PDB file of C-alpha atoms in Angstrom:
ATOM      1  CA  MET A   1      89.824  87.085  94.687  1.00 94.00           C
ATOM      2  CA  SER A   2      91.036  90.366  95.461  1.00 98.00           C
ATOM      3  CA  PHE A   3      93.554  90.927  98.222  1.00 98.00           C
ATOM      4  CA  GLY A   4      91.026  92.848 100.197  1.00 98.00           C
ATOM      5  CA  SER A   5      88.598  89.958  99.832  1.00 98.00           C
ATOM      6  CA  ARG A   6      91.449  87.334 100.841  1.00 97.00           C
ATOM      7  CA  ALA A   7      92.528  89.501 103.590  1.00 98.00           C
ATOM      8  CA  ARG A   8      89.170  89.723 104.964  1.00 98.00           C
ATOM      9  CA  ALA A   9      88.890  85.881 104.738  1.00 97.00           C
ATOM     10  CA  ALA A  10      92.150  85.321 106.637  1.00 97.00           C
ATOM     11  CA  MET A  11      91.013  87.879 109.459  1.00 97.00           C
ATOM     12  CA  ALA A  12      87.829  85.638 109.828  1.00 96.00           C
ATOM     13  CA  ALA A  13      89.877  82.260 109.712  1.00 95.00           C
ATOM     14  CA  TYR A  14      92.811  83.268 111.791  1.00 96.00           C
ATOM     15  CA  GLY A  15      92.319  86.802 113.321  1.00 96.00           C
ATOM     16  CA  PRO A  16      93.654  89.991 112.419  1.00 97.00           C
ATOM     17  CA  ALA A  17      97.363  89.451 113.621  1.00 96.00           C
ATOM     18  CA  CYS A  18     100.437  89.792 111.315  1.00 97.00           C
ATOM     19  CA  VAL A  19     103.536  88.389 112.467  1.00 97.00           C
ATOM     20  CA  GLY A  20     106.886  89.838 111.167  1.00 96.00           C
ATOM     21  CA  ILE A  21     109.749  87.777 110.116  1.00 97.00           C
ATOM     22  CA  ASP A  22     112.861  90.155 111.053  1.00 96.00           C
ATOM     23  CA  PRO A  23     115.938  87.846 111.184  1.00 97.00           C
ATOM     24  CA  HIS A  24     118.243  90.853 112.625  1.00 96.00           C
ATOM     25  CA  ALA A  25     121.515  89.995 114.291  1.00 97.00           C
ATOM     26  CA  GLU A  26     120.091  90.095 117.686  1.00 96.00           C
ATOM     27  CA  LEU A  27     117.707  87.892 117.059  1.00 97.00           C
ATOM     28  CA  LEU A  28     119.631  85.285 115.534  1.00 98.00           C
ATOM     29  CA  ALA A  29     121.797  85.558 118.419  1.00 98.00           C
ATOM     30  CA  GLU A  30     118.962  85.043 120.894  1.00 97.00           C
ATOM     31  CA  TRP A  31     118.029  81.932 118.994  1.00 98.00           C
ATOM     32  CA  GLU A  32     121.690  80.790 119.239  1.00 98.00           C
ATOM     33  CA  LEU A  33     122.123  80.923 115.616  1.00 98.00           C
ATOM     34  CA  PRO A  34     124.920  82.101 113.720  1.00 98.00           C
ATOM     35  CA  ASP A  35     124.712  85.630 111.948  1.00 98.00           C
ATOM     36  CA  SER A  36     125.377  84.205 108.568  1.00 98.00           C
ATOM     37  CA  VAL A  37     123.536  82.456 105.816  1.00 98.00           C
ATOM     38  CA  GLU A  38     123.335  79.488 107.268  1.00 98.00           C
ATOM     39  CA  GLY A  39     121.565  80.990 110.663  1.00 98.00           C
ATOM     40  CA  LEU A  40     119.471  83.128 108.252  1.00 98.00           C
ATOM     41  CA  ASP A  41     118.236  79.694 106.434  1.00 98.00           C
ATOM     42  CA  ARG A  42     117.268  77.775 109.697  1.00 98.00           C
ATOM     43  CA  PHE A  43     115.528  81.137 111.386  1.00 98.00           C
ATOM     44  CA  ALA A  44     113.435  81.331 108.089  1.00 98.00           C
ATOM     45  CA  SER A  45     112.495  77.982 108.127  1.00 98.00           C
ATOM     46  CA  ILE A  46     111.430  77.662 111.808  1.00 98.00           C
ATOM     47  CA  CYS A  47     109.345  80.809 111.153  1.00 98.00           C
ATOM     48  CA  VAL A  48     107.640  78.955 108.203  1.00 98.00           C
ATOM     49  CA  GLU A  49     107.128  75.852 110.381  1.00 97.00           C
ATOM     50  CA  ALA A  50     105.503  77.937 112.942  1.00 98.00           C
ATOM     51  CA  PHE A  51     103.178  80.283 111.072  1.00 98.00           C
ATOM     52  CA  ALA A  52     101.996  78.768 107.666  1.00 97.00           C
ATOM     53  CA  GLY A  53      98.558  78.166 107.702  1.00 96.00           C
ATOM     54  CA  HIS A  54      98.464  79.302 111.371  1.00 97.00           C
ATOM     55  CA  VAL A  55      98.313  82.989 111.095  1.00 97.00           C
ATOM     56  CA  GLY A  56      96.588  84.979 108.866  1.00 97.00           C
ATOM     57  CA  PHE A  57      99.203  87.333 107.654  1.00 98.00           C
ATOM     58  CA  VAL A  58     103.187  87.128 107.776  1.00 98.00           C
ATOM     59  CA  LYS A  59     105.583  90.059 107.092  1.00 98.00           C
ATOM     60  CA  PRO A  60     109.004  89.008 106.130  1.00 98.00           C
ATOM     61  CA  GLN A  61     111.235  92.405 106.341  1.00 98.00           C
ATOM     62  CA  SER A  62     113.375  92.126 102.939  1.00 98.00           C
ATOM     63  CA  ALA A  63     116.172  94.361 104.358  1.00 98.00           C
ATOM     64  CA  PHE A  64     117.308  91.496 106.876  1.00 98.00           C
ATOM     65  CA  PHE A  65     117.509  88.733 104.049  1.00 98.00           C
ATOM     66  CA  GLU A  66     119.069  91.313 101.544  1.00 98.00           C
ATOM     67  CA  ARG A  67     121.980  92.250 103.727  1.00 98.00           C
ATOM     68  CA  PHE A  68     123.165  88.521 103.080  1.00 98.00           C
ATOM     69  CA  GLY A  69     123.676  89.247  99.553  1.00 98.00           C
ATOM     70  CA  ALA A  70     122.404  86.818  96.656  1.00 98.00           C
ATOM     71  CA  GLN A  71     122.067  84.056  99.013  1.00 98.00           C
ATOM     72  CA  GLY A  72     119.725  85.621 101.172  1.00 98.00           C
ATOM     73  CA  VAL A  73     117.629  86.773  98.428  1.00 98.00           C
ATOM     74  CA  VAL A  74     117.132  83.109  97.473  1.00 98.00           C
ATOM     75  CA  ILE A  75     116.092  82.257 101.152  1.00 98.00           C
ATOM     76  CA  LEU A  76     113.508  85.272 101.059  1.00 98.00           C
ATOM     77  CA  GLU A  77     112.103  83.950  97.526  1.00 98.00           C
ATOM     78  CA  ARG A  78     111.850  80.476  99.222  1.00 97.00           C
ATOM     79  CA  THR A  79     110.466  81.677 102.292  1.00 97.00           C
ATOM     80  CA  ILE A  80     107.827  83.822 100.500  1.00 98.00           C
ATOM     81  CA  GLN A  81     106.962  80.736  98.588  1.00 96.00           C
ATOM     82  CA  ASP A  82     106.724  78.436 101.761  1.00 96.00           C
ATOM     83  CA  LEU A  83     104.394  80.794 103.072  1.00 97.00           C
ATOM     84  CA  ARG A  84     101.880  81.436 100.166  1.00 94.00           C
ATOM     85  CA  HIS A  85      98.996  79.196  99.413  1.00 83.00           C
ATOM     86  CA  THR A  86      98.896  78.049 102.747  1.00 91.00           C
ATOM     87  CA  GLY A  87      96.090  80.209 103.982  1.00 85.00           C
ATOM     88  CA  SER A  88      98.589  82.980 105.197  1.00 95.00           C
ATOM     89  CA  LEU A  89      99.040  85.701 103.321  1.00 98.00           C
ATOM     90  CA  VAL A  90     102.654  87.431 103.033  1.00 98.00           C
ATOM     91  CA  ILE A  91     103.168  91.038 103.177  1.00 98.00           C
ATOM     92  CA  LEU A  92     106.558  91.844 102.070  1.00 98.00           C
ATOM     93  CA  ASP A  93     108.107  94.784 103.883  1.00 98.00           C
ATOM     94  CA  VAL A  94     110.077  96.367 101.059  1.00 98.00           C
ATOM     95  CA  LYS A  95     108.762 100.118 101.151  1.00 97.00           C
ATOM     96  CA  ARG A  96     109.882 100.681  97.351  1.00 97.00           C
ATOM     97  CA  GLY A  97     108.950 103.975  95.774  1.00 96.00           C
ATOM     98  CA  ASP A  98     110.066 105.351  92.465  1.00 96.00           C
ATOM     99  CA  ILE A  99     109.101 106.851  89.127  1.00 96.00           C
ATOM    100  CA  GLY A 100     107.954 105.598  85.750  1.00 95.00           C
ATOM    101  CA  SER A 101     109.800 102.392  84.511  1.00 97.00           C
ATOM    102  CA  THR A 102     111.824 101.919  87.588  1.00 98.00           C
ATOM    103  CA  ALA A 103     108.670 101.764  89.793  1.00 98.00           C
ATOM    104  CA  ALA A 104     106.976  99.322  87.200  1.00 98.00           C
ATOM    105  CA  ALA A 105     110.110  97.144  87.512  1.00 98.00           C
ATOM    106  CA  TYR A 106     109.712  96.966  91.348  1.00 98.00           C
ATOM    107  CA  ALA A 107     106.276  96.445  91.108  1.00 98.00           C
ATOM    108  CA  ASP A 108     106.735  93.494  88.479  1.00 98.00           C
ATOM    109  CA  ALA A 109     109.316  91.956  90.714  1.00 98.00           C
ATOM    110  CA  TYR A 110     107.211  91.927  93.974  1.00 98.00           C
ATOM    111  CA  LEU A 111     103.421  91.831  92.517  1.00 98.00           C
ATOM    112  CA  ASP A 112     103.342  89.941  89.400  1.00 98.00           C
ATOM    113  CA  GLU A 113     102.366  86.448  90.185  1.00 97.00           C
ATOM    114  CA  ASP A 114     104.997  84.856  87.954  1.00 97.00           C
ATOM    115  CA  ALA A 115     107.779  86.837  89.477  1.00 97.00           C
ATOM    116  CA  PRO A 116     110.046  84.560  91.707  1.00 95.00           C
ATOM    117  CA  MET A 117     109.633  86.811  94.892  1.00 97.00           C
ATOM    118  CA  ALA A 118     105.741  87.367  94.201  1.00 98.00           C
ATOM    119  CA  ALA A 119     104.039  88.296  97.337  1.00 98.00           C
ATOM    120  CA  ASP A 120     100.533  89.017  98.321  1.00 98.00           C
ATOM    121  CA  ALA A 121     101.077  92.348  98.946  1.00 98.00           C
ATOM    122  CA  ILE A 122     103.990  94.796  99.498  1.00 98.00           C
ATOM    123  CA  THR A 123     104.519  98.044 101.513  1.00 98.00           C
ATOM    124  CA  VAL A 124     105.649 101.143  99.464  1.00 98.00           C
ATOM    125  CA  SER A 125     106.818 104.699  99.958  1.00 97.00           C
ATOM    126  CA  PRO A 126     104.332 107.615  98.444  1.00 96.00           C
ATOM    127  CA  PHE A 127     106.978 110.556  98.937  1.00 88.00           C
ATOM    128  CA  LEU A 128     107.679 110.867  95.297  1.00 96.00           C
ATOM    129  CA  GLY A 129     103.751 111.858  95.045  1.00 96.00           C
ATOM    130  CA  PHE A 130     100.665 109.585  95.266  1.00 97.00           C
ATOM    131  CA  GLY A 131     100.604 109.583  91.563  1.00 97.00           C
ATOM    132  CA  SER A 132     103.990 107.698  91.478  1.00 98.00           C
ATOM    133  CA  LEU A 133     102.514 104.607  92.796  1.00 98.00           C
ATOM    134  CA  GLN A 134     100.407 104.032  90.016  1.00 98.00           C
ATOM    135  CA  PRO A 135     102.608 101.364  88.434  1.00 98.00           C
ATOM    136  CA  PHE A 136     102.099  99.421  91.891  1.00 98.00           C
ATOM    137  CA  PHE A 137      98.343  99.669  91.850  1.00 98.00           C
ATOM    138  CA  ASP A 138      98.261  98.454  88.127  1.00 98.00           C
ATOM    139  CA  VAL A 139      99.916  95.426  88.519  1.00 98.00           C
ATOM    140  CA  ALA A 140      98.480  94.604  91.926  1.00 98.00           C
ATOM    141  CA  GLU A 141      94.859  95.063  90.055  1.00 98.00           C
ATOM    142  CA  ARG A 142      96.024  92.434  87.399  1.00 98.00           C
ATOM    143  CA  ASN A 143      97.376  90.004  90.030  1.00 98.00           C
ATOM    144  CA  ASP A 144      94.866  90.557  93.051  1.00 98.00           C
ATOM    145  CA  ALA A 145      97.501  91.515  95.003  1.00 98.00           C
ATOM    146  CA  GLY A 146      97.541  94.293  97.540  1.00 98.00           C
ATOM    147  CA  VAL A 147      99.726  97.732  98.442  1.00 98.00           C
ATOM    148  CA  PHE A 148     100.168  99.291 101.790  1.00 98.00           C
ATOM    149  CA  VAL A 149     101.158 102.828 101.393  1.00 98.00           C
ATOM    150  CA  LEU A 150     102.994 104.721 104.322  1.00 98.00           C
ATOM    151  CA  ALA A 151     100.933 107.209 105.734  1.00 97.00           C
ATOM    152  CA  LEU A 152     101.412 107.566 109.543  1.00 95.00           C
ATOM    153  CA  THR A 153     104.475 105.802 110.732  1.00 92.00           C
ATOM    154  CA  SER A 154     105.320 105.881 114.244  1.00 85.00           C
ATOM    155  CA  ASN A 155     109.190 106.818 113.963  1.00 88.00           C
ATOM    156  CA  LYS A 156     109.892 110.241 115.347  1.00 87.00           C
ATOM    157  CA  GLU A 157     111.124 111.611 112.254  1.00 93.00           C
ATOM    158  CA  GLY A 158     107.958 111.045 110.445  1.00 91.00           C
ATOM    159  CA  PRO A 159     105.820 113.998 111.156  1.00 90.00           C
ATOM    160  CA  GLU A 160     108.104 116.361 109.639  1.00 93.00           C
ATOM    161  CA  VAL A 161     106.755 115.092 106.499  1.00 94.00           C
ATOM    162  CA  GLN A 162     103.438 113.367 107.241  1.00 93.00           C
ATOM    163  CA  HIS A 163     102.121 116.165 109.202  1.00 92.00           C
ATOM    164  CA  ALA A 164     103.359 118.941 106.593  1.00 93.00           C
ATOM    165  CA  LEU A 165     100.298 120.703 104.949  1.00 93.00           C
ATOM    166  CA  ASN A 166      99.605 121.060 101.428  1.00 90.00           C
ATOM    167  CA  GLY A 167      97.051 123.629 101.579  1.00 92.00           C
ATOM    168  CA  ASP A 168      94.816 122.845 104.364  1.00 93.00           C
ATOM    169  CA  VAL A 169      95.571 119.177 104.101  1.00 95.00           C
ATOM    170  CA  THR A 170      98.259 117.023 105.906  1.00 95.00           C
ATOM    171  CA  VAL A 171     100.350 115.111 103.435  1.00 96.00           C
ATOM    172  CA  ALA A 172      99.408 111.841 105.369  1.00 96.00           C
ATOM    173  CA  GLY A 173      95.553 113.062 105.009  1.00 96.00           C
ATOM    174  CA  GLY A 174      96.107 113.416 101.499  1.00 97.00           C
ATOM    175  CA  MET A 175      97.514 109.883 100.973  1.00 97.00           C
ATOM    176  CA  LEU A 176      94.769 108.459 103.059  1.00 98.00           C
ATOM    177  CA  SER A 177      91.928 110.406 100.751  1.00 98.00           C
ATOM    178  CA  GLN A 178      93.376 109.037  97.525  1.00 98.00           C
ATOM    179  CA  LEU A 179      93.423 105.548  99.175  1.00 98.00           C
ATOM    180  CA  ALA A 180      89.775 105.888  99.905  1.00 98.00           C
ATOM    181  CA  THR A 181      89.191 106.980  96.223  1.00 98.00           C
ATOM    182  CA  LEU A 182      90.910 103.955  94.868  1.00 98.00           C
ATOM    183  CA  ASN A 183      88.980 101.522  97.120  1.00 98.00           C
ATOM    184  CA  ALA A 184      85.527 103.260  96.976  1.00 98.00           C
ATOM    185  CA  GLY A 185      82.615 100.693  96.239  1.00 97.00           C
ATOM    186  CA  GLN A 186      84.881  97.539  96.813  1.00 98.00           C
ATOM    187  CA  THR A 187      83.686  94.940  98.908  1.00 97.00           C
ATOM    188  CA  PRO A 188      84.232  93.305 101.317  1.00 97.00           C
ATOM    189  CA  MET A 189      86.879  96.097 101.145  1.00 98.00           C
ATOM    190  CA  GLY A 190      89.470  97.423  98.752  1.00 98.00           C
ATOM    191  CA  SER A 191      93.072  95.813  98.083  1.00 98.00           C
ATOM    192  CA  TYR A 192      95.068  99.014  98.661  1.00 98.00           C
ATOM    193  CA  GLY A 193      95.880  99.882 102.412  1.00 98.00           C
ATOM    194  CA  ALA A 194      97.904 102.281 104.616  1.00 98.00           C
ATOM    195  CA  VAL A 195     100.500 101.867 107.147  1.00 97.00           C
ATOM    196  CA  VAL A 196      99.430 103.519 110.364  1.00 95.00           C
ATOM    197  CA  GLY A 197     101.632 103.176 113.464  1.00 91.00           C
ATOM    198  CA  ALA A 198      99.958 101.919 116.756  1.00 86.00           C
ATOM    199  CA  THR A 199     102.085 104.432 118.829  1.00 82.00           C
ATOM    200  CA  ILE A 200     101.562 107.735 116.904  1.00 80.00           C
ATOM    201  CA  GLY A 201      99.044 109.166 119.708  1.00 76.00           C
ATOM    202  CA  ASP A 202      95.775 110.911 118.436  1.00 75.00           C
ATOM    203  CA  VAL A 203      95.673 110.550 114.839  1.00 74.00           C
ATOM    204  CA  GLY A 204      93.544 113.255 113.466  1.00 84.00           C
ATOM    205  CA  GLU A 205      92.941 112.094 110.198  1.00 92.00           C
ATOM    206  CA  ASP A 206      89.864 109.938 108.389  1.00 94.00           C
ATOM    207  CA  LEU A 207      91.248 106.502 108.309  1.00 96.00           C
ATOM    208  CA  ALA A 208      87.737 105.217 106.560  1.00 97.00           C
ATOM    209  CA  ILE A 209      89.578 104.428 103.527  1.00 98.00           C
ATOM    210  CA  ASN A 210      87.524 101.121 102.712  1.00 98.00           C
ATOM    211  CA  GLY A 211      90.744  99.086 102.880  1.00 98.00           C
ATOM    212  CA  PRO A 212      93.180  97.312 105.408  1.00 98.00           C
ATOM    213  CA  LEU A 213      95.242  99.284 107.755  1.00 98.00           C
ATOM    214  CA  LEU A 214      98.527  97.621 108.587  1.00 97.00           C
ATOM    215  CA  VAL A 215      99.471  98.638 111.895  1.00 95.00           C
ATOM    216  CA  PRO A 216     102.937  98.151 113.265  1.00 93.00           C
ATOM    217  CA  GLY A 217     104.465  98.973 116.675  1.00 84.00           C
ATOM    218  CA  PHE A 218     101.788  96.547 118.346  1.00 78.00           C
ATOM    219  CA  GLY A 219     103.102  94.476 121.277  1.00 67.00           C
ATOM    220  CA  ALA A 220     106.887  94.789 122.460  1.00 62.00           C
ATOM    221  CA  GLN A 221     107.192  98.323 120.760  1.00 65.00           C
ATOM    222  CA  GLY A 222     104.650  99.771 122.917  1.00 68.00           C
ATOM    223  CA  GLY A 223     101.409  99.457 121.099  1.00 74.00           C
ATOM    224  CA  THR A 224      98.434  97.835 123.164  1.00 82.00           C
ATOM    225  CA  VAL A 225      94.939  96.363 122.495  1.00 85.00           C
ATOM    226  CA  ASP A 226      93.480  99.759 124.249  1.00 85.00           C
ATOM    227  CA  ASP A 227      95.561 101.827 121.631  1.00 85.00           C
ATOM    228  CA  ILE A 228      94.398 100.121 119.052  1.00 88.00           C
ATOM    229  CA  ARG A 229      90.792 100.577 120.097  1.00 88.00           C
ATOM    230  CA  ARG A 230      91.161 104.249 120.843  1.00 86.00           C
ATOM    231  CA  LEU A 231      92.935 105.054 117.325  1.00 88.00           C
ATOM    232  CA  PHE A 232      90.914 103.069 115.041  1.00 91.00           C
ATOM    233  CA  GLY A 233      87.449 103.017 116.432  1.00 90.00           C
ATOM    234  CA  SER A 234      84.749 102.517 113.835  1.00 90.00           C
ATOM    235  CA  VAL A 235      87.536 101.161 111.288  1.00 95.00           C
ATOM    236  CA  ILE A 236      88.837  98.637 113.905  1.00 95.00           C
ATOM    237  CA  ASP A 237      87.713  95.624 111.528  1.00 96.00           C
ATOM    238  CA  ASN A 238      89.959  96.846 108.871  1.00 98.00           C
ATOM    239  CA  VAL A 239      93.151  96.875 111.063  1.00 97.00           C
ATOM    240  CA  ILE A 240      96.108  94.331 110.791  1.00 97.00           C
ATOM    241  CA  PRO A 241      98.190  94.487 113.918  1.00 95.00           C
ATOM    242  CA  SER A 242     101.789  93.645 113.163  1.00 94.00           C
ATOM    243  CA  THR A 243     104.000  92.489 116.010  1.00 94.00           C
ATOM    244  CA  SER A 244     107.522  90.994 115.318  1.00 92.00           C
ATOM    245  CA  ARG A 245     109.639  91.021 118.665  1.00 91.00           C
ATOM    246  CA  GLY A 246     106.812  90.178 120.896  1.00 90.00           C
ATOM    247  CA  VAL A 247     106.078  86.697 119.284  1.00 96.00           C
ATOM    248  CA  LEU A 248     109.784  85.996 118.049  1.00 97.00           C
ATOM    249  CA  ALA A 249     110.997  86.417 121.662  1.00 95.00           C
ATOM    250  CA  GLU A 250     109.583  82.865 121.939  1.00 96.00           C
ATOM    251  CA  GLY A 251     111.813  81.121 119.559  1.00 96.00           C
ATOM    252  CA  PRO A 252     113.192  79.252 118.296  1.00 98.00           C
ATOM    253  CA  ASP A 253     110.752  76.569 119.666  1.00 98.00           C
ATOM    254  CA  VAL A 254     108.201  76.052 117.007  1.00 98.00           C
ATOM    255  CA  SER A 255     105.186  75.186 119.380  1.00 98.00           C
ATOM    256  CA  ALA A 256     106.101  78.155 121.745  1.00 98.00           C
ATOM    257  CA  LEU A 257     106.016  80.704 118.609  1.00 98.00           C
ATOM    258  CA  ARG A 258     102.910  79.362 117.236  1.00 97.00           C
ATOM    259  CA  GLY A 259     101.403  79.715 120.679  1.00 97.00           C
ATOM    260  CA  SER A 260     102.492  83.283 121.113  1.00 96.00           C
ATOM    261  CA  ALA A 261     100.850  84.101 117.640  1.00 96.00           C
ATOM    262  CA  ALA A 262      97.681  82.667 118.703  1.00 96.00           C
ATOM    263  CA  ARG A 263      97.727  84.334 122.023  1.00 95.00           C
ATOM    264  CA  VAL A 264      98.130  87.649 120.286  1.00 94.00           C
ATOM    265  CA  ASN A 265      95.321  86.896 117.939  1.00 95.00           C
ATOM    266  CA  SER A 266      93.093  85.968 120.723  1.00 94.00           C
ATOM    267  CA  GLU A 267      93.874  89.053 122.644  1.00 91.00           C
ATOM    268  CA  LEU A 268      93.098  91.432 119.571  1.00 92.00           C
ATOM    269  CA  VAL A 269      89.884  89.390 118.835  1.00 88.00           C
ATOM    270  CA  GLY A 270      88.704  89.469 122.362  1.00 78.00           C
ATOM    271  CA  SER A 271      88.883  93.763 121.839  1.00 53.00           C
TER     272      SER A 271
END
């Protein structure tokens, strides 16, 4: 099954919410875990126990594992492997982007099914040009994986690039249009998505790309169900709202974490 098909099935089975796994130092401290490899290992294991097979999407943030060096990457590899094939899809937040053979190597590292760190989908940065992402799309196509392209992010620095005009089209609008072309004719939807923040205000762009829309900023960062309904309208069925702190604040109790994720999904489904 393509990633688009699996994503649609996961939404139907569990709801659309994506739970981030962000083991930053402050959160480890809140969970009374040391800011060390041992603390990271325990944090990741608790998240796997809480979310695997209970939420449709889980999004580990690679940087918070990488900061511990090789041992942190080993824990990330195991976390991805433990989460996958449980019904939960892993979106690895790596925001990679490069050209030529380097982009191809990144794609092989994260999207080739035989790679140790293979995920169901990854995030990528398109600002070396949309064409520079072709190696990611090629490897994703061969492995039924997904790619989420940064388009309209909610950080305050984003508009200087994303809202810039290329002729009479914004940079973000150009990215969305090219994703729509890649996804054209795919059912139930394509495998190539966009990252669109829940707190960006009025979009002013066509989000009908026939692909998934990963929407960070929901929950503790200020995005609400009303924001999602207003921003995404007719494409709301393709939205995967992502929340981290709002759910992870309930840790380290596994039942509390799982219950928090379930409440988020209930709130979103009810929208």
